Short mmCIF file of C-alpha atoms in Angstrom, two decimals:
data_model
loop_
_atom_site.label_atom_id
_atom_site.label_comp_id
_atom_site.label_asym_id
_atom_site.label_seq_id
_atom_site.Cartn_x
_atom_site.Cartn_y
_atom_site.Cartn_z
CA MET Y 1021 76.06 108.85 190.63
CA ASN Y 1022 73.57 111.56 189.96
CA ASN Y 1023 76.26 113.72 188.48
CA SER Y 1024 77.56 110.89 186.15
CA VAL Y 1025 73.86 110.42 184.76
CA GLU Y 1026 73.66 114.22 184.21
CA ASN Y 1027 76.81 114.18 182.54
CA LEU Y 1028 76.10 111.37 180.11
CA THR Y 1029 72.61 112.93 179.39
CA SER Y 1030 74.33 116.27 178.98
CA LEU Y 1031 76.69 114.73 176.44
CA ALA Y 1032 74.00 112.67 174.59
CA LYS Y 1033 72.16 116.06 174.06
CA HIS Y 1034 74.93 117.80 172.99
CA GLY Y 1035 75.97 115.16 170.60
CA LEU Y 1036 72.30 114.92 169.25
CA ASP Y 1037 72.36 118.65 168.90
CA THR Y 1038 75.53 118.69 166.87
CA LEU Y 1039 74.15 115.78 164.64
CA ILE Y 1040 70.97 117.64 164.09
CA GLY Y 1041 72.91 120.67 163.12
CA TYR Y 1042 75.08 118.89 160.64
CA LEU Y 1043 71.99 117.02 159.24
CA PRO Y 1044 71.24 119.31 156.42
CA SER Y 1045 75.23 119.29 155.34
CA ILE Y 1046 75.13 115.47 155.57
CA ILE Y 1047 71.93 114.95 153.67
CA GLY Y 1048 73.21 117.69 151.08
CA ALA Y 1049 76.51 115.80 150.90
CA LEU Y 1050 74.69 112.54 150.10
CA VAL Y 1051 72.49 114.10 147.53
CA ILE Y 1052 75.58 115.60 145.69
CA LEU Y 1053 77.36 112.10 145.96
CA ILE Y 1054 74.46 110.38 144.18
CA LEU Y 1055 73.75 113.07 141.66
CA GLY Y 1056 77.55 113.32 141.03
CA LEU Y 1057 78.04 109.62 140.37
CA TRP Y 1058 75.04 109.78 138.08
CA LEU Y 1059 76.31 112.57 136.11
CA ILE Y 1060 79.81 110.98 135.85
CA LYS Y 1061 78.21 107.97 134.71
CA LEU Y 1062 76.31 109.98 132.09
CA VAL Y 1063 79.34 112.12 130.76
CA MET Y 1064 81.43 108.78 130.63
CA GLY Y 1065 78.74 107.25 128.42
CA ARG Y 1066 78.52 110.32 126.27
CA ILE Y 1067 82.35 110.50 125.74
CA LYS Y 1068 82.50 106.83 125.06
CA LYS Y 1069 80.14 107.24 122.24
CA ILE Y 1070 81.85 110.08 120.82
CA MET Y 1071 84.97 108.02 120.77
CA GLU Y 1072 83.27 105.29 118.94
CA LYS Y 1073 81.45 107.38 116.36
CA ARG Y 1074 85.09 109.11 115.65
CA GLU Y 1075 86.66 105.66 115.60
CA VAL Y 1076 89.28 106.26 118.08
CA ASP Y 1077 91.54 103.21 118.88
CA PRO Y 1078 89.78 100.90 121.32
CA GLY Y 1079 93.01 100.72 123.56
CA VAL Y 1080 93.30 104.55 123.68
CA ARG Y 1081 89.44 104.89 124.38
CA GLY Y 1082 89.57 102.42 127.50
CA PHE Y 1083 92.84 104.13 128.96
CA ALA Y 1084 91.47 107.43 128.71
CA LEU Y 1085 87.95 106.75 129.83
CA SER Y 1086 89.55 105.00 132.93
CA ILE Y 1087 91.74 108.06 133.84
CA LEU Y 1088 88.94 110.38 133.22
CA GLY Y 1089 86.59 108.21 135.56
CA VAL Y 1090 89.28 108.17 138.27
CA VAL Y 1091 89.77 112.07 138.00
CA LEU Y 1092 86.04 112.97 137.95
CA LYS Y 1093 85.41 110.70 141.04
CA ILE Y 1094 88.43 112.43 143.20
CA LEU Y 1095 86.89 115.77 142.20
CA LEU Y 1096 83.38 114.83 143.44
CA PHE Y 1097 84.91 113.37 146.71
CA ILE Y 1098 86.58 116.69 147.41
CA PHE Y 1099 83.35 118.70 146.73
CA VAL Y 1100 81.31 116.42 148.87
CA ILE Y 1101 83.92 116.78 151.80
CA SER Y 1102 83.81 120.62 151.40
CA LYS Y 1103 79.83 120.36 151.64
CA LEU Y 1104 80.53 118.58 154.92
CA GLY Y 1105 82.40 121.61 156.18
CA VAL Y 1106 86.08 120.15 155.73
CA GLU Y 1107 88.34 123.05 154.58
CA THR Y 1108 89.62 122.26 151.21
CA THR Y 1109 93.19 123.49 151.72
CA SER Y 1110 93.80 121.39 154.90
CA PHE Y 1111 92.24 118.53 153.08
CA ALA Y 1112 94.48 119.17 150.03
CA ALA Y 1113 97.57 119.21 152.30
CA ILE Y 1114 96.50 115.79 153.80
CA LEU Y 1115 95.65 114.38 150.18
CA ALA Y 1116 99.16 115.49 149.22
CA ALA Y 1117 100.94 113.65 152.00
CA ALA Y 1118 98.66 110.69 151.77
CA GLY Y 1119 99.41 110.40 148.05
CA LEU Y 1120 103.21 110.67 148.89
CA ALA Y 1121 102.95 107.64 151.31
CA ILE Y 1122 100.74 105.63 148.90
CA GLY Y 1123 103.16 106.57 146.04
CA LEU Y 1124 106.08 104.93 148.01
CA ALA Y 1125 103.80 102.04 148.96
CA LEU Y 1126 102.57 101.48 145.66
CA GLN Y 1127 105.64 101.79 143.44
CA GLY Y 1128 104.74 98.64 141.35
CA SER Y 1129 101.31 100.07 140.52
CA LEU Y 1130 103.06 103.58 139.35
CA SER Y 1131 105.17 101.57 137.29
CA ASN Y 1132 102.57 99.70 135.61
CA PHE Y 1133 100.52 103.09 135.11
CA ALA Y 1134 103.71 104.66 133.49
CA GLY Y 1135 103.63 101.63 131.23
CA GLY Y 1136 100.31 101.99 130.43
CA VAL Y 1137 100.91 105.28 129.28
CA LEU Y 1138 104.03 104.43 127.16
CA ILE Y 1139 101.67 101.71 125.49
CA ILE Y 1140 99.21 104.09 124.54
CA ILE Y 1141 101.71 106.61 123.33
CA LEU Y 1142 104.23 104.57 121.36
CA LYS Y 1143 101.40 101.69 120.43
CA PRO Y 1144 103.65 98.57 120.43
CA PHE Y 1145 100.35 96.67 120.16
CA LYS Y 1146 96.70 97.73 120.30
CA VAL Y 1147 93.20 96.11 121.13
CA GLY Y 1148 92.70 93.14 118.56
CA ASP Y 1149 96.42 92.15 117.89
CA PHE Y 1150 97.65 88.87 118.73
CA ILE Y 1151 100.96 89.16 120.49
CA ASP Y 1152 103.17 86.98 122.51
CA ALA Y 1153 104.68 88.56 125.96
CA GLN Y 1154 105.97 87.25 129.29
CA GLY Y 1155 105.54 83.72 127.90
CA GLU Y 1156 101.94 84.13 127.25
CA SER Y 1157 100.04 84.32 123.91
CA GLY Y 1158 96.62 85.78 123.04
CA THR Y 1159 94.48 88.60 121.33
CA VAL Y 1160 94.75 91.81 123.08
CA SER Y 1161 91.26 92.33 124.57
CA ASP Y 1162 91.63 95.51 126.57
CA ILE Y 1163 94.38 97.98 127.99
CA SER Y 1164 93.56 99.53 131.20
CA ILE Y 1165 95.56 101.67 133.51
CA PHE Y 1166 97.31 99.08 135.29
CA TYR Y 1167 97.06 96.05 133.21
CA THR Y 1168 96.75 94.61 129.77
CA TYR Y 1169 94.11 91.72 129.23
CA LEU Y 1170 94.71 88.68 126.53
CA THR Y 1171 92.49 86.31 125.36
CA THR Y 1172 94.02 83.01 124.38
CA VAL Y 1173 93.24 80.65 121.88
CA ASN Y 1174 91.69 78.32 124.52
CA ASN Y 1175 89.58 81.51 125.63
CA GLN Y 1176 91.24 81.96 128.69
CA ARG Y 1177 91.84 85.49 130.22
CA ILE Y 1178 95.58 86.40 131.03
CA VAL Y 1179 96.19 89.68 132.96
CA ILE Y 1180 99.79 91.07 132.26
CA PRO Y 1181 100.81 94.50 134.28
CA ASN Y 1182 101.69 97.22 132.00
CA GLY Y 1183 105.16 97.86 133.63
CA GLN Y 1184 106.34 94.35 132.35
CA LEU Y 1185 105.02 94.81 128.92
CA SER Y 1186 106.64 98.16 128.45
CA ASN Y 1187 109.92 96.89 129.76
CA ASN Y 1188 110.21 93.58 128.21
CA LYS Y 1189 110.07 91.91 124.70
CA VAL Y 1190 106.59 91.84 123.04
CA THR Y 1191 106.10 89.95 119.67
CA ASN Y 1192 103.13 91.37 117.75
CA TYR Y 1193 102.03 88.98 115.15
CA SER Y 1194 99.27 91.29 113.83
CA HIS Y 1195 101.34 94.60 113.13
CA GLU Y 1196 101.93 93.47 109.46
CA SER Y 1197 99.25 92.43 107.24
CA SER Y 1198 100.87 89.05 106.20
CA ARG Y 1199 103.37 86.44 107.71
CA ARG Y 1200 105.77 83.96 106.12
CA ASP Y 1201 105.39 80.38 107.30
CA VAL Y 1202 108.27 77.74 107.18
CA VAL Y 1203 107.65 74.21 107.15
CA THR Y 1204 110.20 71.36 107.16
CA VAL Y 1205 109.33 68.44 105.19
CA GLY Y 1206 111.57 65.28 105.32
CA ILE Y 1207 111.68 62.68 102.54
CA SER Y 1208 113.74 59.61 101.77
CA TYR Y 1209 117.06 59.56 100.29
CA ASP Y 1210 116.08 57.66 97.15
CA SER Y 1211 112.88 59.97 96.50
CA ASP Y 1212 112.96 62.47 93.50
CA ILE Y 1213 113.81 65.89 95.07
CA LYS Y 1214 112.56 67.84 91.95
CA LYS Y 1215 109.47 66.05 91.87
CA ALA Y 1216 108.74 66.36 95.52
CA ARG Y 1217 109.49 70.21 95.08
CA GLU Y 1218 107.00 70.42 92.07
CA VAL Y 1219 104.46 68.73 94.44
CA LEU Y 1220 104.76 71.26 97.27
CA LEU Y 1221 104.62 74.07 94.86
CA ASN Y 1222 101.54 73.03 93.18
CA ILE Y 1223 99.68 72.52 96.37
CA LEU Y 1224 100.64 76.25 97.32
CA ASN Y 1225 99.90 77.89 93.93
CA ASN Y 1226 96.60 76.31 93.55
CA ASP Y 1227 95.45 77.57 96.91
CA ASP Y 1228 94.22 81.34 96.56
CA ARG Y 1229 95.48 82.04 100.19
CA THR Y 1230 98.85 81.81 99.25
CA LEU Y 1231 100.44 85.05 98.26
CA LYS Y 1232 102.23 85.28 94.94
CA ASP Y 1233 104.34 88.13 95.89
CA PRO Y 1234 106.90 87.01 97.30
CA ALA Y 1235 106.30 83.63 95.69
CA PRO Y 1236 106.59 80.45 97.63
CA VAL Y 1237 109.81 78.53 97.33
CA VAL Y 1238 111.16 74.99 98.19
CA PHE Y 1239 114.76 74.21 98.58
CA VAL Y 1240 116.89 71.82 100.53
CA GLY Y 1241 117.54 72.93 103.87
CA GLY Y 1242 119.64 69.99 105.23
CA LEU Y 1243 120.65 66.46 105.07
CA GLY Y 1244 119.47 64.80 108.23
CA ASP Y 1245 120.07 61.18 109.41
CA ASN Y 1246 117.24 59.69 107.78
CA SER Y 1247 115.85 62.23 105.43
CA VAL Y 1248 116.50 64.74 102.84
CA ASP Y 1249 114.78 68.02 104.62
CA LEU Y 1250 112.90 70.17 102.38
CA SER Y 1251 112.23 73.96 103.80
CA VAL Y 1252 108.97 75.08 102.41
CA ARG Y 1253 108.50 78.87 102.63
CA TYR Y 1254 105.07 81.03 101.64
CA TRP Y 1255 103.23 84.11 102.61
CA ALA Y 1256 99.94 84.47 103.56
CA LYS Y 1257 97.39 87.29 105.17
CA ASN Y 1258 97.44 87.07 108.98
CA GLU Y 1259 93.51 85.99 108.49
CA ASP Y 1260 94.26 82.98 106.43
CA PHE Y 1261 97.61 82.03 108.04
CA TRP Y 1262 96.50 79.29 110.52
CA GLY Y 1263 93.74 77.83 108.07
CA LEU Y 1264 96.30 77.52 105.15
CA HIS Y 1265 99.04 76.26 107.43
CA PHE Y 1266 96.88 73.19 108.69
CA ASP Y 1267 95.50 72.49 105.08
CA PHE Y 1268 98.85 72.44 103.83
CA ILE Y 1269 100.31 69.95 106.16
CA GLU Y 1270 97.37 67.69 105.25
CA LYS Y 1271 97.75 67.91 101.54
CA LEU Y 1272 101.32 67.47 101.36
CA LYS Y 1273 101.18 64.07 103.25
CA VAL Y 1274 98.44 62.78 100.69
CA GLU Y 1275 99.91 64.23 97.62
CA LEU Y 1276 103.37 63.56 98.21
CA GLU Y 1277 102.44 59.82 98.60
CA ASP Y 1278 100.35 59.78 95.66
CA ALA Y 1279 103.35 61.16 93.87
CA GLY Y 1280 105.69 58.07 95.13
CA ILE Y 1281 107.51 60.36 97.46
CA SER Y 1282 108.11 58.36 100.71
CA PHE Y 1283 108.37 59.82 104.24
CA PRO Y 1284 111.17 57.95 105.96
CA PHE Y 1285 111.27 56.26 109.34
CA PRO Y 1286 114.29 56.51 111.99
CA GLN Y 1287 116.74 53.94 111.00
CA ARG Y 1288 119.79 52.29 112.50
CA ASP Y 1289 122.49 49.97 111.31
CA VAL Y 1290 123.26 47.40 114.00
CA HIS Y 1291 126.71 45.44 113.62
CA LEU Y 1292 127.24 42.23 115.65
CA TYR Y 1293 130.73 41.36 116.59
CA ASN Y 1294 131.88 38.09 118.00
CA MET Y 1295 133.89 38.85 121.32
CA ASN Y 1296 134.72 35.17 121.89
CA LYS Y 1297 138.57 35.03 121.47
CA ASN Y 1298 138.39 31.17 121.49
CA GLU Y 1299 136.73 31.20 118.07
#
């Protein structure tokens, strides 16, 4: 019993001596860690301001800052570990082996990282563009290492992996400065087509948001079961597109009716047959 107590006492004393011996290294490592994180934050802030001053693309800026932050923190971690007495060569070998294992386990994340690099290099879209991708539509608010963030018209946030964006169809509505709108207007068969065309063109030409080159056009796009379908096509700048679209829909209803142009309702001809053979 006395031997056991003596062994425990000796072991505790040895552990305490070891802890005291490492205490300066531990304190030094903590100081380096705290100062290092502060310096990284300071450096990141300075680089961000420089990029903003030079008007670097927001997508490139966010992506580059994310990678730089990860690299600096990894270097700080290695430096702190070396301060604790861990051999950096051995640690590098362990880190390489761990990196391989993590890489195999996180193939999807690596695919997203590669997709993010492709997006930054090829620039199919940038921060501020309105896109449609993976069944979602919204304005690109951020492009990070692994994900792209969209803000919908309903102010909802959509997160899409970069790997999917780089390997699938993406529609960028903001890439060009202007867009063409196509509106189908159905009028009754007894209405005057030329008059209807004149009314529709006057609405568009009297609106300053309608681009004059290419000029708006109206033509018969089809003959439906109940109506003559007029196809109206015009161009507008991206920032004016939706405002002009909704105003045009409202105005065409009012002005066509004022001009005596009617909008048909679905019609069916019903034929009644007497199936009584005795009559």
